[in-house]
Every structure is written in structure tokens, then in C-alpha cells.
Amino acid sequence: MVVVLERRRSFWSRSIFLNEELLGVYQNNGYLMVSCNGGLNQMRAAICDMVAIARYLNVTLIVPELDKTSFWADPSEFQDIFDVDHFITSLRDEVRMLKELPPRVKRRVVLGMIYTMPPVSWSDISYYQNQVLPLIRKYKVVHLNRTDARLANNGQTFEIQKLRCRVNFSALKFTPQIEELGKKVIRLLRKKGPFMVLHLRYAYPWWKEKIINSELKRRDGLCPLTPEETSLTLRALDIDPNIQVYIAAGEIYGGTRRMASLAAAYPNLVRKETLLEPSELRFFLNHSSQMAALDYLVSLESDIFVPTYDGNMAKVVEGHRRHLGFKKTILLDRKLLVDLIDQYNAGSFTWNEFSTAVKKAHAERMGNRTKRLVIPDRPKEEDYFYSNPWECLEPSNEDETSSSI
């Protein structure tokens, strides 16, 4: 036992020495532990935020813990989804990270000498400087137990924004097993020509938590497009009916019956389950985040990406595709579309009139270069940083004049 402890102490000493050597003069103010919540892409964005916060506060970040208790109920650890060694080493010139707390600090946690809190949503970095850092200095370890949407989209220095991008686009690589399987799916699709990824939002009858006016929600564009509505929209946009359509989603409520109109219009529908052998997906079953990681990789490489709802996957993939060269991403205007579809179904439009209106509405909604919408007093309504991290996508004079963190 003594030998094991000595080896562990030696490991932590080497890790800390290596990080200090690479970071130069680094004042370690303490340790930050974080527990991410939500699905894969919600956690992905949160990890990027937490790295930026740790860097700004000069604290040691412990590799984040992933959500295992929400609807997704995926037991995967960080290292089951992401290449943890690449994550740590690729960022070692920015922030010190460890896989777990050093033994002497871990003992403090076991004794209850730790402060746990959910940070305030959409906070500026100054909140962490003024409210969280003093707690870290006092307790040595602070545990943030909710991390989604905790750092504001806008008003951050360019260095913070660029670090968020560096984590997202470079440091967060999936495990070799996931990467290789994703590449295989892409190869299989490419052999047969161009392909589009259609992200259909999950729909389960037991998700309903409160009484809602579904018709009003739909008219306001707050519902995912149905497969039937999606089929009409794609046809109106003149998407080639022979293109391969990769469905990035779980089972859709209503199954084959609900997918019938889409399958009739676009018969080359495929899924990872139809492209791969069951044995190749065996290790991914009951691991929804790992399955989502496969869909993420395929979505990045598709010729066209079409999300039917602006959830976390849609937003993060949209931003990543912008980073890869503003690849074609059709951002559907659901509020307008349901109105046009209802009018068409009622006979108020001819097909040509309907198609022309849909094309006109989406001419500038193809993932092209644009800046985020900023609403200073309503941060929840602002455009999401990770869907359009424009600071990382084009040169700006502000890059050279912004202050250092």
C-alpha cells in the first residue's frame, strides 16, 4: 500500500512539474471540480466553458464528470467518449488539468472540506472572478454541480472566446474507437455519392411534463418539424430526391408510419444501424452519448446538414461546420414554415408558389457568415456562442487590441 501511495505521489509531482514548466509562472489558486448535465452536446459546450473559466481563475481543473442521471442515463465516463490524454496535453500551455485530485486534496473532500454550488446562468467571467475564486481560495476545492449555459455568450474577451473554440474544435477529440467507427460510416456513405444528414429531434410521449397548447407552440415555431413537414420543406428547397439521407436521431415516435412520407420522397434513407453490423455497435448500445458522438462526426462531414429543431446538437454542429469552412447548414425557420405548410395544405398556394416562398425565406439561412444577435438585458434570447463563434472564424482588428486574460 505504501509503495502504491508513493507511486501516486510521484505521478502527481511529475504532472504538476510538467504543467508548471510549460505554463511558466503559474499561480495555482486551488482546484475546480465540475459535474456536467444534459446530453452530449450540452456537456461538450459546458466543458469548453469550464476550461476557459479555470484558465481565467488560474486554478487546476479536474477532468469533468459527465451526466449519468438525466433522461439519457448514459453511464459513460469522460474517457469513454473523449480522448482524455489528448484533452489534457493539448491544453497544457493554457490550463493545468488532472484526471483526479491529488491524494492530500482528495482527503479534504472526503472530510467534507469542499464547497458545492450551481453557478449563476449566463454569467460574465467577472462573476467567477468575484464570487467563485474567493470560495476556491477559502476551501481549496470548489465543485460546480451544474455547468450548462453558465458563461455568457457575449461580452467576453477575445482570448476567452478563442479558448472556448480551441477546446471545442481541437482539444475535444472522441476516443479512437468512436473516431474510427465514424470514419467508417462516412466512407460507406461517400462510396455512394453525396449525403445529407437530417437531425430529427427525439419525440417520446412520456416527455410531456405539463399541460401545453400544442397548436400555439407549433404556430410560434417552438416545436420540431414533423417528418411530414420536413419532407415538404426539403422538396420545396429542391433537394435532390436521390441524395442519401442519413437520419441522426433515435427512434421517432410513431416509427415507420410517421416516416412514410419522408421515405417516399427520399427513398435513400440510412442510419448507422443500417450501415454497420450489429457487432460493430455492440459496445455503443445503452450508451446514448457515444451513439450521439457517431452522429456528430457524420454530421460534420455531410454535404448538407438539416436540423429540424434548434437543440444543443443542432447548434453545436452548426458552429463546428462554420469553423470547417461554412459548410452548408440549412437553418429552418420553423415559425414561417408551419404557416406556409398550413396554407399550402389548405390550397391557398400552388406548389410553385409554396416552393418559391420557402426558397426565398431560406436564401440567407445556409450557415453563411454572420454575427451573433446580442441582447444585453435578455441573455437567454441571444444567439448561442457555439452555434456561431464568429470571433474564431474571421480575422478582426479587435484581436490585436483585446486585453490578455
Tab-separated table of N, CA and C in Angstrom, residues 72-146:
chain	number	residue	atom	x	y	z
A	72	TRP	N	-30.996	10.790	-20.467
A	72	TRP	CA	-30.111	9.987	-21.305
A	72	TRP	C	-29.533	8.791	-20.543
A	73	ALA	N	-29.342	8.939	-19.247
A	73	ALA	CA	-28.912	7.827	-18.386
A	73	ALA	C	-27.757	7.029	-18.996
A	74	ASP	N	-26.758	7.741	-19.482
A	74	ASP	CA	-25.595	7.088	-20.079
A	74	ASP	C	-24.516	6.958	-19.011
A	75	PRO	N	-24.051	5.740	-18.717
A	75	PRO	CA	-23.056	5.549	-17.654
A	75	PRO	C	-21.633	5.925	-18.075
A	76	SER	N	-21.440	6.421	-19.291
A	76	SER	CA	-20.093	6.704	-19.808
A	76	SER	C	-19.356	7.738	-18.957
A	77	GLU	N	-18.078	7.461	-18.742
A	77	GLU	CA	-17.183	8.439	-18.137
A	77	GLU	C	-16.574	9.305	-19.254
A	78	PHE	N	-15.902	10.378	-18.858
A	78	PHE	CA	-15.272	11.277	-19.828
A	78	PHE	C	-14.398	10.495	-20.805
A	79	GLN	N	-13.576	9.606	-20.256
A	79	GLN	CA	-12.607	8.879	-21.086
A	79	GLN	C	-13.265	7.823	-21.981
A	80	ASP	N	-14.549	7.542	-21.756
A	80	ASP	CA	-15.272	6.616	-22.634
A	80	ASP	C	-15.745	7.305	-23.908
A	81	ILE	N	-15.813	8.623	-23.873
A	81	ILE	CA	-16.303	9.390	-25.023
A	81	ILE	C	-15.194	10.215	-25.650
A	82	PHE	N	-14.399	10.860	-24.824
A	82	PHE	CA	-13.341	11.743	-25.314
A	82	PHE	C	-11.957	11.158	-25.026
A	83	ASP	N	-11.011	11.509	-25.872
A	83	ASP	CA	-9.611	11.111	-25.681
A	83	ASP	C	-9.036	11.982	-24.568
A	84	VAL	N	-9.026	11.460	-23.354
A	84	VAL	CA	-8.694	12.264	-22.189
A	84	VAL	C	-7.239	12.711	-22.194
A	85	ASP	N	-6.323	11.875	-22.651
A	85	ASP	CA	-4.911	12.267	-22.673
A	85	ASP	C	-4.677	13.392	-23.680
A	86	HIS	N	-5.317	13.290	-24.830
A	86	HIS	CA	-5.208	14.380	-25.812
A	86	HIS	C	-5.797	15.666	-25.241
A	87	PHE	N	-6.909	15.550	-24.554
A	87	PHE	CA	-7.566	16.711	-23.953
A	87	PHE	C	-6.626	17.444	-23.001
A	88	ILE	N	-5.960	16.697	-22.153
A	88	ILE	CA	-5.072	17.308	-21.154
A	88	ILE	C	-3.817	17.883	-21.798
A	89	THR	N	-3.154	17.084	-22.634
A	89	THR	CA	-1.872	17.530	-23.194
A	89	THR	C	-2.030	18.655	-24.204
A	90	SER	N	-3.133	18.659	-24.956
A	90	SER	CA	-3.298	19.697	-25.977
A	90	SER	C	-3.586	21.065	-25.374
A	91	LEU	N	-3.968	21.092	-24.096
A	91	LEU	CA	-4.283	22.360	-23.437
A	91	LEU	C	-3.304	22.713	-22.330
A	92	ARG	N	-2.197	21.971	-22.227
A	92	ARG	CA	-1.310	22.159	-21.080
A	92	ARG	C	-0.573	23.495	-21.109
A	93	ASP	N	-0.562	24.178	-22.248
A	93	ASP	CA	0.034	25.507	-22.275
A	93	ASP	C	-0.962	26.584	-21.845
A	94	GLU	N	-2.205	26.178	-21.592
A	94	GLU	CA	-3.247	27.115	-21.188
A	94	GLU	C	-3.713	26.904	-19.748
A	95	VAL	N	-3.953	25.655	-19.390
A	95	VAL	CA	-4.546	25.399	-18.083
A	95	VAL	C	-4.036	24.072	-17.544
A	96	ARG	N	-3.831	24.012	-16.240
A	96	ARG	CA	-3.419	22.759	-15.609
A	96	ARG	C	-4.654	21.900	-15.399
A	97	MET	N	-4.574	20.654	-15.841
A	97	MET	CA	-5.666	19.706	-15.646
A	97	MET	C	-5.123	18.396	-15.108
A	98	LEU	N	-5.912	17.761	-14.269
A	98	LEU	CA	-5.575	16.455	-13.718
A	98	LEU	C	-6.773	15.531	-13.853
A	99	LYS	N	-6.496	14.224	-13.934
A	99	LYS	CA	-7.583	13.257	-14.035
A	99	LYS	C	-8.342	13.115	-12.727
A	100	GLU	N	-7.660	13.336	-11.625
A	100	GLU	CA	-8.319	13.300	-10.320
A	100	GLU	C	-7.524	14.149	-9.342
A	101	LEU	N	-8.129	14.450	-8.227
A	101	LEU	CA	-7.465	15.266	-7.218
A	101	LEU	C	-6.239	14.560	-6.655
A	102	PRO	N	-5.186	15.302	-6.339
A	102	PRO	CA	-4.043	14.701	-5.635
A	102	PRO	C	-4.519	14.130	-4.289
A	103	PRO	N	-3.848	13.093	-3.785
A	103	PRO	CA	-4.302	12.426	-2.558
A	103	PRO	C	-4.540	13.357	-1.374
A	104	ARG	N	-3.640	14.316	-1.171
A	104	ARG	CA	-3.794	15.189	0.007
A	104	ARG	C	-5.036	16.070	-0.120
A	105	VAL	N	-5.361	16.465	-1.361
A	105	VAL	CA	-6.549	17.295	-1.569
A	105	VAL	C	-7.805	16.430	-1.527
A	106	LYS	N	-7.691	15.211	-2.046
A	106	LYS	CA	-8.832	14.291	-2.030
A	106	LYS	C	-9.275	14.009	-0.601
A	107	ARG	N	-8.299	13.963	0.311
A	107	ARG	CA	-8.652	13.719	1.719
A	107	ARG	C	-9.521	14.848	2.273
A	108	ARG	N	-9.264	16.070	1.835
A	108	ARG	CA	-10.077	17.213	2.264
A	108	ARG	C	-11.525	17.032	1.803
A	109	VAL	N	-11.683	16.537	0.575
A	109	VAL	CA	-13.028	16.315	0.028
A	109	VAL	C	-13.760	15.237	0.818
A	110	VAL	N	-13.025	14.148	1.123
A	110	VAL	CA	-13.624	13.055	1.899
A	110	VAL	C	-14.092	13.566	3.262
A	111	LEU	N	-13.363	14.506	3.832
A	111	LEU	CA	-13.712	15.069	5.141
A	111	LEU	C	-14.773	16.156	5.044
A	112	GLY	N	-15.274	16.409	3.816
A	112	GLY	CA	-16.334	17.399	3.638
A	112	GLY	C	-15.839	18.814	3.485
A	113	MET	N	-14.529	18.984	3.317
A	113	MET	CA	-13.962	20.326	3.176
A	113	MET	C	-13.971	20.742	1.710
A	114	ILE	N	-15.171	20.911	1.186
A	114	ILE	CA	-15.372	21.273	-0.210
A	114	ILE	C	-16.645	22.110	-0.292
A	115	TYR	N	-16.666	23.018	-1.232
A	115	TYR	CA	-17.841	23.872	-1.411
A	115	TYR	C	-18.497	23.499	-2.734
A	116	THR	N	-19.783	23.110	-2.693
A	116	THR	CA	-20.523	22.718	-3.884
A	116	THR	C	-21.592	23.752	-4.195
A	117	MET	N	-21.722	24.116	-5.468
A	117	MET	CA	-22.699	25.142	-5.846
A	117	MET	C	-23.019	25.053	-7.334
A	118	PRO	N	-24.224	25.489	-7.729
A	118	PRO	CA	-24.508	25.685	-9.145
A	118	PRO	C	-24.230	27.149	-9.492
A	119	PRO	N	-23.352	27.434	-10.437
A	119	PRO	CA	-23.092	28.831	-10.771
A	119	PRO	C	-24.310	29.475	-11.430
A	120	VAL	N	-24.368	30.788	-11.382
A	120	VAL	CA	-25.486	31.533	-11.964
A	120	VAL	C	-25.408	31.468	-13.490
A	121	SER	N	-26.529	31.203	-14.125
A	121	SER	CA	-26.561	31.067	-15.586
A	121	SER	C	-26.174	32.374	-16.288
A	122	TRP	N	-25.587	32.218	-17.469
A	122	TRP	CA	-25.250	33.320	-18.367
A	122	TRP	C	-24.406	34.397	-17.700
A	123	SER	N	-23.501	33.979	-16.812
A	123	SER	CA	-22.684	34.948	-16.069
A	123	SER	C	-21.473	35.394	-16.867
A	124	ASP	N	-21.106	36.634	-16.687
A	124	ASP	CA	-19.867	37.157	-17.232
A	124	ASP	C	-18.696	36.540	-16.471
A	125	ILE	N	-17.505	36.573	-17.068
A	125	ILE	CA	-16.336	35.985	-16.413
A	125	ILE	C	-16.025	36.687	-15.088
A	126	SER	N	-16.439	37.939	-14.960
A	126	SER	CA	-16.178	38.667	-13.713
A	126	SER	C	-16.920	38.036	-12.530
A	127	TYR	N	-18.044	37.387	-12.788
A	127	TYR	CA	-18.770	36.688	-11.729
A	127	TYR	C	-17.888	35.603	-11.110
A	128	TYR	N	-17.181	34.879	-11.944
A	128	TYR	CA	-16.307	33.813	-11.449
A	128	TYR	C	-15.106	34.403	-10.712
A	129	GLN	N	-14.632	35.545	-11.180
A	129	GLN	CA	-13.514	36.216	-10.514
A	129	GLN	C	-13.935	36.710	-9.129
A	130	ASN	N	-15.109	37.296	-9.051
A	130	ASN	CA	-15.532	37.954	-7.816
A	130	ASN	C	-16.264	37.030	-6.841
A	131	GLN	N	-16.974	36.017	-7.359
A	131	GLN	CA	-17.794	35.174	-6.491
A	131	GLN	C	-17.232	33.762	-6.276
A	132	VAL	N	-16.655	33.190	-7.319
A	132	VAL	CA	-16.216	31.803	-7.222
A	132	VAL	C	-14.765	31.685	-6.754
A	133	LEU	N	-13.891	32.533	-7.271
A	133	LEU	CA	-12.478	32.450	-6.894
A	133	LEU	C	-12.248	32.599	-5.387
A	134	PRO	N	-12.913	33.547	-4.700
A	134	PRO	CA	-12.724	33.615	-3.239
A	134	PRO	C	-13.107	32.319	-2.533
A	135	LEU	N	-14.113	31.630	-3.037
A	135	LEU	CA	-14.511	30.354	-2.443
A	135	LEU	C	-13.453	29.282	-2.670
A	136	ILE	N	-12.841	29.297	-3.860
A	136	ILE	CA	-11.771	28.341	-4.145
A	136	ILE	C	-10.582	28.587	-3.226
A	137	ARG	N	-10.242	29.845	-3.026
A	137	ARG	CA	-9.117	30.174	-2.142
A	137	ARG	C	-9.403	29.779	-0.698
A	138	LYS	N	-10.661	29.873	-0.310
A	138	LYS	CA	-11.028	29.537	1.061
A	138	LYS	C	-11.079	28.028	1.278
A	139	TYR	N	-11.724	27.313	0.353
A	139	TYR	CA	-11.950	25.875	0.547
A	139	TYR	C	-10.936	24.992	-0.186
A	140	LYS	N	-10.118	25.593	-1.038
A	140	LYS	CA	-9.129	24.876	-1.868
A	140	LYS	C	-9.773	24.104	-3.017
A	141	VAL	N	-10.993	23.603	-2.799
A	141	VAL	CA	-11.711	22.865	-3.841
A	141	VAL	C	-13.149	23.375	-3.904
A	142	VAL	N	-13.584	23.739	-5.112
A	142	VAL	CA	-14.991	24.091	-5.331
A	142	VAL	C	-15.538	23.156	-6.400
A	143	HIS	N	-16.750	22.658	-6.157
A	143	HIS	CA	-17.413	21.746	-7.078
A	143	HIS	C	-18.618	22.462	-7.687
A	144	LEU	N	-18.586	22.684	-9.000
A	144	LEU	CA	-19.730	23.261	-9.702
A	144	LEU	C	-20.594	22.107	-10.195
A	145	ASN	N	-21.801	22.005	-9.661
A	145	ASN	CA	-22.611	20.814	-9.927
A	145	ASN	C	-23.606	20.975	-11.077
A	146	ARG	N	-23.640	22.119	-11.701
A	146	ARG	CA	-24.383	22.303	-12.954
A	146	ARG	C	-23.551	23.244	-13.813
